[in-house]
Amino acid sequence: MMTPLLRVVLIVGSVGTMAILLQKIRKAKINIEDSIFWILLSLMFVVFALFPVVPDTLAAMLGIYSTANFLFLFMIFILLMRMFSMSMKISALEEKIKGLVQEIALRDAGLGKNETEPAKEDGSPEA
């Protein structure tokens, strides 16, 4: 059973998260994809708080004694999945950066080679 205090905490936390998100969106300091994730998560917790039978039923189906424990477990699971997703994105970005750095290094090496070649007396580079 979800206590009234837990319901209030869920609603206040969700509304606070939404307020911070809206402020970050207005200042363009967060990606749309990231903001959608956090908005949906906040809305889900508002639904859980307004309709406590939903998390109670899910907790009972999973064999979890307390609804609060279910909510914590659910939050941990969602955040772990988000962390895994972000870890994959970071790995892909690191590979792209590595490729770009190598490409820039090769370009710089090619330009440096042409600039340091000794020129013939007539001004044309040696073959």
PDB file of N, CA and C in Angstrom, residues 19-126:
ATOM      1  N   ALA A  19       9.729  21.311 -13.559  1.00  0.00           N
ATOM      2  CA  ALA A  19      10.065  22.742 -13.533  1.00  0.00           C
ATOM      3  C   ALA A  19      11.514  22.961 -13.943  1.00  0.00           C
ATOM      4  N   ILE A  20      12.407  22.140 -13.419  1.00  0.00           N
ATOM      5  CA  ILE A  20      13.832  22.253 -13.777  1.00  0.00           C
ATOM      6  C   ILE A  20      14.015  21.963 -15.263  1.00  0.00           C
ATOM      7  N   LEU A  21      13.335  20.930 -15.758  1.00  0.00           N
ATOM      8  CA  LEU A  21      13.436  20.577 -17.180  1.00  0.00           C
ATOM      9  C   LEU A  21      12.958  21.707 -18.082  1.00  0.00           C
ATOM     10  N   LEU A  22      11.835  22.291 -17.741  1.00  0.00           N
ATOM     11  CA  LEU A  22      11.310  23.382 -18.561  1.00  0.00           C
ATOM     12  C   LEU A  22      12.263  24.571 -18.582  1.00  0.00           C
ATOM     13  N   GLN A  23      12.888  24.829 -17.439  1.00  0.00           N
ATOM     14  CA  GLN A  23      13.875  25.911 -17.381  1.00  0.00           C
ATOM     15  C   GLN A  23      15.077  25.587 -18.270  1.00  0.00           C
ATOM     16  N   LYS A  24      15.556  24.356 -18.224  1.00  0.00           N
ATOM     17  CA  LYS A  24      16.698  23.943 -19.054  1.00  0.00           C
ATOM     18  C   LYS A  24      16.332  23.953 -20.536  1.00  0.00           C
ATOM     19  N   ILE A  25      15.099  23.570 -20.862  1.00  0.00           N
ATOM     20  CA  ILE A  25      14.659  23.573 -22.258  1.00  0.00           C
ATOM     21  C   ILE A  25      14.607  25.005 -22.777  1.00  0.00           C
ATOM     22  N   ARG A  26      14.078  25.920 -21.966  1.00  0.00           N
ATOM     23  CA  ARG A  26      14.002  27.323 -22.397  1.00  0.00           C
ATOM     24  C   ARG A  26      15.381  27.909 -22.651  1.00  0.00           C
ATOM     25  N   LYS A  27      16.369  27.504 -21.854  1.00  0.00           N
ATOM     26  CA  LYS A  27      17.729  28.006 -22.030  1.00  0.00           C
ATOM     27  C   LYS A  27      18.530  27.161 -23.014  1.00  0.00           C
ATOM     28  N   ALA A  28      17.893  26.171 -23.624  1.00  0.00           N
ATOM     29  CA  ALA A  28      18.517  25.274 -24.611  1.00  0.00           C
ATOM     30  C   ALA A  28      19.762  24.600 -24.051  1.00  0.00           C
ATOM     31  N   LYS A  29      19.665  24.096 -22.827  1.00  0.00           N
ATOM     32  CA  LYS A  29      20.796  23.426 -22.198  1.00  0.00           C
ATOM     33  C   LYS A  29      20.599  21.919 -22.090  1.00  0.00           C
ATOM     34  N   ILE A  30      19.565  21.393 -22.752  1.00  0.00           N
ATOM     35  CA  ILE A  30      19.315  19.957 -22.714  1.00  0.00           C
ATOM     36  C   ILE A  30      18.778  19.515 -24.072  1.00  0.00           C
ATOM     37  N   ASN A  31      19.172  18.333 -24.497  1.00  0.00           N
ATOM     38  CA  ASN A  31      18.672  17.765 -25.746  1.00  0.00           C
ATOM     39  C   ASN A  31      17.191  17.448 -25.625  1.00  0.00           C
ATOM     40  N   ILE A  32      16.502  17.487 -26.744  1.00  0.00           N
ATOM     41  CA  ILE A  32      15.079  17.139 -26.757  1.00  0.00           C
ATOM     42  C   ILE A  32      14.893  15.677 -26.351  1.00  0.00           C
ATOM     43  N   GLU A  33      15.772  14.812 -26.856  1.00  0.00           N
ATOM     44  CA  GLU A  33      15.674  13.384 -26.530  1.00  0.00           C
ATOM     45  C   GLU A  33      15.802  13.157 -25.030  1.00  0.00           C
ATOM     46  N   ASP A  34      16.756  13.815 -24.403  1.00  0.00           N
ATOM     47  CA  ASP A  34      16.940  13.671 -22.960  1.00  0.00           C
ATOM     48  C   ASP A  34      15.758  14.248 -22.197  1.00  0.00           C
ATOM     49  N   SER A  35      15.271  15.386 -22.639  1.00  0.00           N
ATOM     50  CA  SER A  35      14.149  16.008 -21.931  1.00  0.00           C
ATOM     51  C   SER A  35      12.889  15.159 -22.042  1.00  0.00           C
ATOM     52  N   ILE A  36      12.678  14.523 -23.185  1.00  0.00           N
ATOM     53  CA  ILE A  36      11.500  13.655 -23.345  1.00  0.00           C
ATOM     54  C   ILE A  36      11.568  12.496 -22.363  1.00  0.00           C
ATOM     55  N   PHE A  37      12.745  11.897 -22.212  1.00  0.00           N
ATOM     56  CA  PHE A  37      12.909  10.795 -21.256  1.00  0.00           C
ATOM     57  C   PHE A  37      12.520  11.242 -19.854  1.00  0.00           C
ATOM     58  N   TRP A  38      13.068  12.366 -19.406  1.00  0.00           N
ATOM     59  CA  TRP A  38      12.815  12.827 -18.042  1.00  0.00           C
ATOM     60  C   TRP A  38      11.370  13.267 -17.857  1.00  0.00           C
ATOM     61  N   ILE A  39      10.768  13.875 -18.871  1.00  0.00           N
ATOM     62  CA  ILE A  39       9.363  14.274 -18.772  1.00  0.00           C
ATOM     63  C   ILE A  39       8.465  13.039 -18.656  1.00  0.00           C
ATOM     64  N   LEU A  40       8.723  12.026 -19.485  1.00  0.00           N
ATOM     65  CA  LEU A  40       7.919  10.799 -19.416  1.00  0.00           C
ATOM     66  C   LEU A  40       8.086  10.095 -18.074  1.00  0.00           C
ATOM     67  N   LEU A  41       9.305  10.083 -17.560  1.00  0.00           N
ATOM     68  CA  LEU A  41       9.545   9.458 -16.258  1.00  0.00           C
ATOM     69  C   LEU A  41       8.801  10.217 -15.162  1.00  0.00           C
ATOM     70  N   SER A  42       8.832  11.538 -15.214  1.00  0.00           N
ATOM     71  CA  SER A  42       8.113  12.346 -14.222  1.00  0.00           C
ATOM     72  C   SER A  42       6.612  12.115 -14.314  1.00  0.00           C
ATOM     73  N   LEU A  43       6.096  12.079 -15.534  1.00  0.00           N
ATOM     74  CA  LEU A  43       4.659  11.839 -15.712  1.00  0.00           C
ATOM     75  C   LEU A  43       4.254  10.458 -15.205  1.00  0.00           C
ATOM     76  N   MET A  44       5.132   9.481 -15.407  1.00  0.00           N
ATOM     77  CA  MET A  44       4.838   8.136 -14.933  1.00  0.00           C
ATOM     78  C   MET A  44       4.737   8.115 -13.403  1.00  0.00           C
ATOM     79  N   PHE A  45       5.603   8.843 -12.735  1.00  0.00           N
ATOM     80  CA  PHE A  45       5.537   8.880 -11.278  1.00  0.00           C
ATOM     81  C   PHE A  45       4.324   9.667 -10.787  1.00  0.00           C
ATOM     82  N   VAL A  46       3.885  10.659 -11.546  1.00  0.00           N
ATOM     83  CA  VAL A  46       2.644  11.359 -11.196  1.00  0.00           C
ATOM     84  C   VAL A  46       1.466  10.396 -11.330  1.00  0.00           C
ATOM     85  N   VAL A  47       1.454   9.603 -12.398  1.00  0.00           N
ATOM     86  CA  VAL A  47       0.389   8.600 -12.575  1.00  0.00           C
ATOM     87  C   VAL A  47       0.420   7.599 -11.425  1.00  0.00           C
ATOM     88  N   PHE A  48       1.628   7.153 -11.044  1.00  0.00           N
ATOM     89  CA  PHE A  48       1.741   6.229  -9.912  1.00  0.00           C
ATOM     90  C   PHE A  48       1.192   6.859  -8.637  1.00  0.00           C
ATOM     91  N   ALA A  49       1.419   8.162  -8.446  1.00  0.00           N
ATOM     92  CA  ALA A  49       0.947   8.827  -7.233  1.00  0.00           C
ATOM     93  C   ALA A  49      -0.563   9.050  -7.270  1.00  0.00           C
ATOM     94  N   LEU A  50      -1.102   9.392  -8.430  1.00  0.00           N
ATOM     95  CA  LEU A  50      -2.541   9.654  -8.536  1.00  0.00           C
ATOM     96  C   LEU A  50      -3.367   8.368  -8.551  1.00  0.00           C
ATOM     97  N   PHE A  51      -2.800   7.311  -9.089  1.00  0.00           N
ATOM     98  CA  PHE A  51      -3.490   6.016  -9.153  1.00  0.00           C
ATOM     99  C   PHE A  51      -2.621   4.966  -8.455  1.00  0.00           C
ATOM    100  N   PRO A  52      -2.635   4.938  -7.118  1.00  0.00           N
ATOM    101  CA  PRO A  52      -1.742   4.045  -6.373  1.00  0.00           C
ATOM    102  C   PRO A  52      -2.030   2.558  -6.586  1.00  0.00           C
ATOM    103  N   VAL A  53      -3.171   2.250  -7.158  1.00  0.00           N
ATOM    104  CA  VAL A  53      -3.473   0.845  -7.413  1.00  0.00           C
ATOM    105  C   VAL A  53      -2.538   0.277  -8.479  1.00  0.00           C
ATOM    106  N   VAL A  54      -2.042   1.123  -9.382  1.00  0.00           N
ATOM    107  CA  VAL A  54      -1.150   0.655 -10.449  1.00  0.00           C
ATOM    108  C   VAL A  54       0.163   0.121  -9.866  1.00  0.00           C
ATOM    109  N   PRO A  55       0.916   0.907  -9.083  1.00  0.00           N
ATOM    110  CA  PRO A  55       2.149   0.347  -8.527  1.00  0.00           C
ATOM    111  C   PRO A  55       1.889  -0.760  -7.501  1.00  0.00           C
ATOM    112  N   ASP A  56       0.757  -0.665  -6.778  1.00  0.00           N
ATOM    113  CA  ASP A  56       0.427  -1.742  -5.840  1.00  0.00           C
ATOM    114  C   ASP A  56       0.246  -3.063  -6.570  1.00  0.00           C
ATOM    115  N   THR A  57      -0.475  -3.017  -7.682  1.00  0.00           N
ATOM    116  CA  THR A  57      -0.730  -4.221  -8.471  1.00  0.00           C
ATOM    117  C   THR A  57       0.569  -4.754  -9.079  1.00  0.00           C
ATOM    118  N   LEU A  58       1.383  -3.852  -9.623  1.00  0.00           N
ATOM    119  CA  LEU A  58       2.651  -4.284 -10.211  1.00  0.00           C
ATOM    120  C   LEU A  58       3.568  -4.897  -9.159  1.00  0.00           C
ATOM    121  N   ALA A  59       3.600  -4.296  -7.962  1.00  0.00           N
ATOM    122  CA  ALA A  59       4.422  -4.845  -6.879  1.00  0.00           C
ATOM    123  C   ALA A  59       3.937  -6.237  -6.493  1.00  0.00           C
ATOM    124  N   ALA A  60       2.619  -6.406  -6.386  1.00  0.00           N
ATOM    125  CA  ALA A  60       2.059  -7.715  -6.026  1.00  0.00           C
ATOM    126  C   ALA A  60       2.355  -8.749  -7.108  1.00  0.00           C
ATOM    127  N   MET A  61       2.252  -8.338  -8.375  1.00  0.00           N
ATOM    128  CA  MET A  61       2.532  -9.271  -9.474  1.00  0.00           C
ATOM    129  C   MET A  61       3.987  -9.724  -9.458  1.00  0.00           C
ATOM    130  N   LEU A  62       4.900  -8.840  -9.071  1.00  0.00           N
ATOM    131  CA  LEU A  62       6.322  -9.182  -9.036  1.00  0.00           C
ATOM    132  C   LEU A  62       6.736  -9.824  -7.715  1.00  0.00           C
ATOM    133  N   GLY A  63       5.803  -9.916  -6.773  1.00  0.00           N
ATOM    134  CA  GLY A  63       6.103 -10.530  -5.487  1.00  0.00           C
ATOM    135  C   GLY A  63       6.889  -9.619  -4.563  1.00  0.00           C
ATOM    136  N   ILE A  64       6.766  -8.322  -4.741  1.00  0.00           N
ATOM    137  CA  ILE A  64       7.463  -7.359  -3.896  1.00  0.00           C
ATOM    138  C   ILE A  64       6.500  -6.929  -2.799  1.00  0.00           C
ATOM    139  N   TYR A  65       6.948  -7.033  -1.569  1.00  0.00           N
ATOM    140  CA  TYR A  65       6.084  -6.800  -0.415  1.00  0.00           C
ATOM    141  C   TYR A  65       5.596  -5.361  -0.331  1.00  0.00           C
ATOM    142  N   SER A  66       6.489  -4.415  -0.517  1.00  0.00           N
ATOM    143  CA  SER A  66       6.160  -3.008  -0.322  1.00  0.00           C
ATOM    144  C   SER A  66       6.124  -2.256  -1.652  1.00  0.00           C
ATOM    145  N   THR A  67       5.138  -1.392  -1.793  1.00  0.00           N
ATOM    146  CA  THR A  67       5.048  -0.575  -3.003  1.00  0.00           C
ATOM    147  C   THR A  67       6.240   0.376  -3.095  1.00  0.00           C
ATOM    148  N   ALA A  68       6.687   0.881  -1.962  1.00  0.00           N
ATOM    149  CA  ALA A  68       7.852   1.773  -1.959  1.00  0.00           C
ATOM    150  C   ALA A  68       9.084   1.035  -2.479  1.00  0.00           C
ATOM    151  N   ASN A  69       9.246  -0.220  -2.076  1.00  0.00           N
ATOM    152  CA  ASN A  69      10.370  -1.011  -2.586  1.00  0.00           C
ATOM    153  C   ASN A  69      10.253  -1.215  -4.092  1.00  0.00           C
ATOM    154  N   PHE A  70       9.029  -1.434  -4.571  1.00  0.00           N
ATOM    155  CA  PHE A  70       8.817  -1.569  -6.008  1.00  0.00           C
ATOM    156  C   PHE A  70       9.219  -0.290  -6.729  1.00  0.00           C
ATOM    157  N   LEU A  71       8.811   0.859  -6.190  1.00  0.00           N
ATOM    158  CA  LEU A  71       9.149   2.134  -6.826  1.00  0.00           C
ATOM    159  C   LEU A  71      10.659   2.355  -6.868  1.00  0.00           C
ATOM    160  N   PHE A  72      11.344   2.035  -5.782  1.00  0.00           N
ATOM    161  CA  PHE A  72      12.805   2.174  -5.776  1.00  0.00           C
ATOM    162  C   PHE A  72      13.449   1.216  -6.781  1.00  0.00           C
ATOM    163  N   LEU A  73      12.990  -0.016  -6.797  1.00  0.00           N
ATOM    164  CA  LEU A  73      13.517  -0.997  -7.739  1.00  0.00           C
ATOM    165  C   LEU A  73      13.249  -0.572  -9.178  1.00  0.00           C
ATOM    166  N   PHE A  74      12.049  -0.079  -9.427  1.00  0.00           N
ATOM    167  CA  PHE A  74      11.686   0.394 -10.757  1.00  0.00           C
ATOM    168  C   PHE A  74      12.578   1.557 -11.184  1.00  0.00           C
ATOM    169  N   MET A  75      12.775   2.502 -10.284  1.00  0.00           N
ATOM    170  CA  MET A  75      13.615   3.669 -10.584  1.00  0.00           C
ATOM    171  C   MET A  75      15.059   3.234 -10.851  1.00  0.00           C
ATOM    172  N   ILE A  76      15.580   2.338 -10.046  1.00  0.00           N
ATOM    173  CA  ILE A  76      16.943   1.844 -10.258  1.00  0.00           C
ATOM    174  C   ILE A  76      17.053   1.166 -11.620  1.00  0.00           C
ATOM    175  N   PHE A  77      16.067   0.350 -11.965  1.00  0.00           N
ATOM    176  CA  PHE A  77      16.073  -0.344 -13.255  1.00  0.00           C
ATOM    177  C   PHE A  77      16.048   0.639 -14.414  1.00  0.00           C
ATOM    178  N   ILE A  78      15.162   1.625 -14.355  1.00  0.00           N
ATOM    179  CA  ILE A  78      15.052   2.622 -15.429  1.00  0.00           C
ATOM    180  C   ILE A  78      16.361   3.399 -15.563  1.00  0.00           C
ATOM    181  N   LEU A  79      16.937   3.816 -14.446  1.00  0.00           N
ATOM    182  CA  LEU A  79      18.179   4.587 -14.503  1.00  0.00           C
ATOM    183  C   LEU A  79      19.360   3.748 -14.993  1.00  0.00           C
ATOM    184  N   LEU A  80      19.374   2.464 -14.637  1.00  0.00           N
ATOM    185  CA  LEU A  80      20.428   1.586 -15.164  1.00  0.00           C
ATOM    186  C   LEU A  80      20.295   1.422 -16.674  1.00  0.00           C
ATOM    187  N   MET A  81      19.068   1.284 -17.154  1.00  0.00           N
ATOM    188  CA  MET A  81      18.859   1.170 -18.601  1.00  0.00           C
ATOM    189  C   MET A  81      19.277   2.466 -19.296  1.00  0.00           C
ATOM    190  N   ARG A  82      18.969   3.590 -18.693  1.00  0.00           N
ATOM    191  CA  ARG A  82      19.364   4.887 -19.267  1.00  0.00           C
ATOM    192  C   ARG A  82      20.888   5.019 -19.274  1.00  0.00           C
ATOM    193  N   MET A  83      21.519   4.592 -18.190  1.00  0.00           N
ATOM    194  CA  MET A  83      22.974   4.653 -18.112  1.00  0.00           C
ATOM    195  C   MET A  83      23.615   3.750 -19.170  1.00  0.00           C
ATOM    196  N   PHE A  84      23.055   2.578 -19.389  1.00  0.00           N
ATOM    197  CA  PHE A  84      23.570   1.683 -20.425  1.00  0.00           C
ATOM    198  C   PHE A  84      23.436   2.323 -21.803  1.00  0.00           C
ATOM    199  N   SER A  85      22.285   2.923 -22.057  1.00  0.00           N
ATOM    200  CA  SER A  85      22.054   3.593 -23.339  1.00  0.00           C
ATOM    201  C   SER A  85      23.052   4.732 -23.543  1.00  0.00           C
ATOM    202  N   MET A  86      23.264   5.526 -22.515  1.00  0.00           N
ATOM    203  CA  MET A  86      24.203   6.642 -22.630  1.00  0.00           C
ATOM    204  C   MET A  86      25.642   6.138 -22.775  1.00  0.00           C
ATOM    205  N   SER A  87      25.956   5.026 -22.133  1.00  0.00           N
ATOM    206  CA  SER A  87      27.287   4.438 -22.260  1.00  0.00           C
ATOM    207  C   SER A  87      27.543   4.004 -23.698  1.00  0.00           C
ATOM    208  N   MET A  88      26.526   3.445 -24.343  1.00  0.00           N
ATOM    209  CA  MET A  88      26.670   3.051 -25.741  1.00  0.00           C
ATOM    210  C   MET A  88      26.880   4.281 -26.623  1.00  0.00           C
ATOM    211  N   LYS A  89      26.141   5.355 -26.362  1.00  0.00           N
ATOM    212  CA  LYS A  89      26.299   6.582 -27.135  1.00  0.00           C
ATOM    213  C   LYS A  89      27.686   7.176 -26.941  1.00  0.00           C
ATOM    214  N   ILE A  90      28.174   7.156 -25.719  1.00  0.00           N
ATOM    215  CA  ILE A  90      29.510   7.689 -25.434  1.00  0.00           C
ATOM    216  C   ILE A  90      30.567   6.881 -26.161  1.00  0.00           C
ATOM    217  N   SER A  91      30.428   5.561 -26.176  1.00  0.00           N
ATOM    218  CA  SER A  91      31.385   4.715 -26.884  1.00  0.00           C
ATOM    219  C   SER A  91      31.393   5.034 -28.374  1.00  0.00           C
ATOM    220  N   ALA A  92      30.218   5.210 -28.949  1.00  0.00           N
ATOM    221  CA  ALA A  92      30.136   5.542 -30.377  1.00  0.00           C
ATOM    222  C   ALA A  92      30.774   6.901 -30.644  1.00  0.00           C
ATOM    223  N   LEU A  93      30.527   7.870 -29.777  1.00  0.00           N
ATOM    224  CA  LEU A  93      31.123   9.199 -29.943  1.00  0.00           C
ATOM    225  C   LEU A  93      32.641   9.158 -29.792  1.00  0.00           C
ATOM    226  N   GLU A  94      33.135   8.333 -28.865  1.00  0.00           N
ATOM    227  CA  GLU A  94      34.584   8.196 -28.702  1.00  0.00           C
ATOM    228  C   GLU A  94      35.216   7.634 -29.964  1.00  0.00           C
ATOM    229  N   GLU A  95      34.553   6.660 -30.590  1.00  0.00           N
ATOM    230  CA  GLU A  95      35.067   6.097 -31.838  1.00  0.00           C
ATOM    231  C   GLU A  95      35.079   7.143 -32.948  1.00  0.00           C
ATOM    232  N   LYS A  96      34.026   7.959 -33.013  1.00  0.00           N
ATOM    233  CA  LYS A  96      33.988   9.023 -34.019  1.00  0.00           C
ATOM    234  C   LYS A  96      35.098  10.039 -33.774  1.00  0.00           C
ATOM    235  N   ILE A  97      35.306  10.405 -32.524  1.00  0.00           N
ATOM    236  CA  ILE A  97      36.372  11.363 -32.195  1.00  0.00           C
ATOM    237  C   ILE A  97      37.728  10.779 -32.565  1.00  0.00           C
ATOM    238  N   LYS A  98      37.928   9.513 -32.248  1.00  0.00           N
ATOM    239  CA  LYS A  98      39.191   8.854 -32.582  1.00  0.00           C
ATOM    240  C   LYS A  98      39.429   8.897 -34.092  1.00  0.00           C
ATOM    241  N   GLY A  99      38.396   8.582 -34.866  1.00  0.00           N
ATOM    242  CA  GLY A  99      38.521   8.624 -36.330  1.00  0.00           C
ATOM    243  C   GLY A  99      38.808  10.032 -36.835  1.00  0.00           C
ATOM    244  N   LEU A 100      38.131  11.021 -36.277  1.00  0.00           N
ATOM    245  CA  LEU A 100      38.362  12.407 -36.689  1.00  0.00           C
ATOM    246  C   LEU A 100      39.768  12.877 -36.339  1.00  0.00           C
ATOM    247  N   VAL A 101      40.239  12.519 -35.169  1.00  0.00           N
ATOM    248  CA  VAL A 101      41.599  12.896 -34.762  1.00  0.00           C
ATOM    249  C   VAL A 101      42.620  12.258 -35.694  1.00  0.00           C
ATOM    250  N   GLN A 102      42.406  10.998 -36.038  1.00  0.00           N
ATOM    251  CA  GLN A 102      43.328  10.323 -36.951  1.00  0.00           C
ATOM    252  C   GLN A 102      43.294  10.972 -38.332  1.00  0.00           C
ATOM    253  N   GLU A 103      42.111  11.317 -38.798  1.00  0.00           N
ATOM    254  CA  GLU A 103      41.988  11.962 -40.102  1.00  0.00           C
ATOM    255  C   GLU A 103      42.675  13.325 -40.107  1.00  0.00           C
ATOM    256  N   ILE A 104      42.480  14.085 -39.056  1.00  0.00           N
ATOM    257  CA  ILE A 104      43.127  15.399 -38.962  1.00  0.00           C
ATOM    258  C   ILE A 104      44.639  15.240 -38.887  1.00  0.00           C
ATOM    259  N   ALA A 105      45.104  14.243 -38.136  1.00  0.00           N
ATOM    260  CA  ALA A 105      46.542  14.008 -38.029  1.00  0.00           C
ATOM    261  C   ALA A 105      47.137  13.643 -39.382  1.00  0.00           C
ATOM    262  N   LEU A 106      46.426  12.804 -40.149  1.00  0.00           N
ATOM    263  CA  LEU A 106      46.914  12.433 -41.480  1.00  0.00           C
ATOM    264  C   LEU A 106      46.928  13.641 -42.413  1.00  0.00           C
ATOM    265  N   ARG A 107      45.910  14.471 -42.337  1.00  0.00           N
ATOM    266  CA  ARG A 107      45.877  15.681 -43.170  1.00  0.00           C
ATOM    267  C   ARG A 107      47.021  16.622 -42.804  1.00  0.00           C
ATOM    268  N   ASP A 108      47.224  16.807 -41.494  1.00  0.00           N
ATOM    269  CA  ASP A 108      48.309  17.683 -41.054  1.00  0.00           C
ATOM    270  C   ASP A 108      49.661  17.115 -41.465  1.00  0.00           C
ATOM    271  N   ALA A 109      49.819  15.809 -41.382  1.00  0.00           N
ATOM    272  CA  ALA A 109      51.080  15.180 -41.772  1.00  0.00           C
ATOM    273  C   ALA A 109      51.302  15.355 -43.269  1.00  0.00           C
ATOM    274  N   GLY A 110      50.238  15.245 -44.050  1.00  0.00           N
ATOM    275  CA  GLY A 110      50.345  15.433 -45.496  1.00  0.00           C
ATOM    276  C   GLY A 110      50.695  16.859 -45.853  1.00  0.00           C
ATOM    277  N   LEU A 111      50.106  17.819 -45.182  1.00  0.00           N
ATOM    278  CA  LEU A 111      50.408  19.230 -45.437  1.00  0.00           C
ATOM    279  C   LEU A 111      51.818  19.573 -44.985  1.00  0.00           C
ATOM    280  N   GLY A 112      52.201  19.038 -43.844  1.00  0.00           N
ATOM    281  CA  GLY A 112      53.540  19.314 -43.326  1.00  0.00           C
ATOM    282  C   GLY A 112      54.617  18.734 -44.225  1.00  0.00           C
ATOM    283  N   LYS A 113      54.341  17.584 -44.823  1.00  0.00           N
ATOM    284  CA  LYS A 113      55.314  16.946 -45.710  1.00  0.00           C
ATOM    285  C   LYS A 113      55.541  17.813 -46.949  1.00  0.00           C
ATOM    286  N   ASN A 114      54.471  18.333 -47.506  1.00  0.00           N
ATOM    287  CA  ASN A 114      54.603  19.177 -48.693  1.00  0.00           C
ATOM    288  C   ASN A 114      55.337  20.477 -48.384  1.00  0.00           C
ATOM    289  N   GLU A 115      55.133  21.019 -47.203  1.00  0.00           N
ATOM    290  CA  GLU A 115      55.760  22.290 -46.851  1.00  0.00           C
ATOM    291  C   GLU A 115      57.245  22.125 -46.539  1.00  0.00           C
ATOM    292  N   THR A 116      57.650  20.953 -46.052  1.00  0.00           N
ATOM    293  CA  THR A 116      59.042  20.775 -45.648  1.00  0.00           C
ATOM    294  C   THR A 116      59.911  20.173 -46.739  1.00  0.00           C
ATOM    295  N   GLU A 117      59.318  19.792 -47.890  1.00  0.00           N
ATOM    296  CA  GLU A 117      60.138  19.244 -48.972  1.00  0.00           C
ATOM    297  C   GLU A 117      61.042  20.334 -49.535  1.00  0.00           C
ATOM    298  N   PRO A 118      62.276  19.981 -49.771  1.00  0.00           N
ATOM    299  CA  PRO A 118      63.166  20.989 -50.346  1.00  0.00           C
ATOM    300  C   PRO A 118      62.777  21.286 -51.790  1.00  0.00           C
ATOM    301  N   ALA A 119      62.871  22.516 -52.175  1.00  0.00           N
ATOM    302  CA  ALA A 119      62.508  22.934 -53.535  1.00  0.00           C
ATOM    303  C   ALA A 119      63.752  22.955 -54.408  1.00  0.00           C
ATOM    304  N   LYS A 120      63.551  22.720 -55.733  1.00  0.00           N
ATOM    305  CA  LYS A 120      64.646  22.811 -56.689  1.00  0.00           C
ATOM    306  C   LYS A 120      65.033  24.269 -56.867  1.00  0.00           C
ATOM    307  N   GLU A 121      66.094  24.436 -57.554  1.00  0.00           N
ATOM    308  CA  GLU A 121      66.550  25.799 -57.829  1.00  0.00           C
ATOM    309  C   GLU A 121      65.523  26.613 -58.583  1.00  0.00           C
ATOM    310  N   ASP A 122      64.741  25.962 -59.433  1.00  0.00           N
ATOM    311  CA  ASP A 122      63.776  26.699 -60.228  1.00  0.00           C
ATOM    312  C   ASP A 122      62.453  26.919 -59.470  1.00  0.00           C
ATOM    313  N   GLY A 123      62.378  26.454 -58.222  1.00  0.00           N
ATOM    314  CA  GLY A 123      61.191  26.693 -57.399  1.00  0.00           C
ATOM    315  C   GLY A 123      60.213  25.557 -57.394  1.00  0.00           C
ATOM    316  N   SER A 124      60.410  24.520 -58.225  1.00  0.00           N
ATOM    317  CA  SER A 124      59.486  23.392 -58.212  1.00  0.00           C
ATOM    318  C   SER A 124      59.992  22.348 -57.249  1.00  0.00           C
ATOM    319  N   PRO A 125      59.074  21.614 -56.601  1.00  0.00           N
ATOM    320  CA  PRO A 125      59.503  20.583 -55.640  1.00  0.00           C
ATOM    321  C   PRO A 125      60.181  19.413 -56.353  1.00  0.00           C
ATOM    322  N   GLU A 126      61.064  18.726 -55.625  1.00  0.00           N
ATOM    323  CA  GLU A 126      61.772  17.563 -56.194  1.00  0.00           C
ATOM    324  C   GLU A 126      60.797  16.426 -56.383  1.00  0.00           C
TER     325      GLU A 126
END
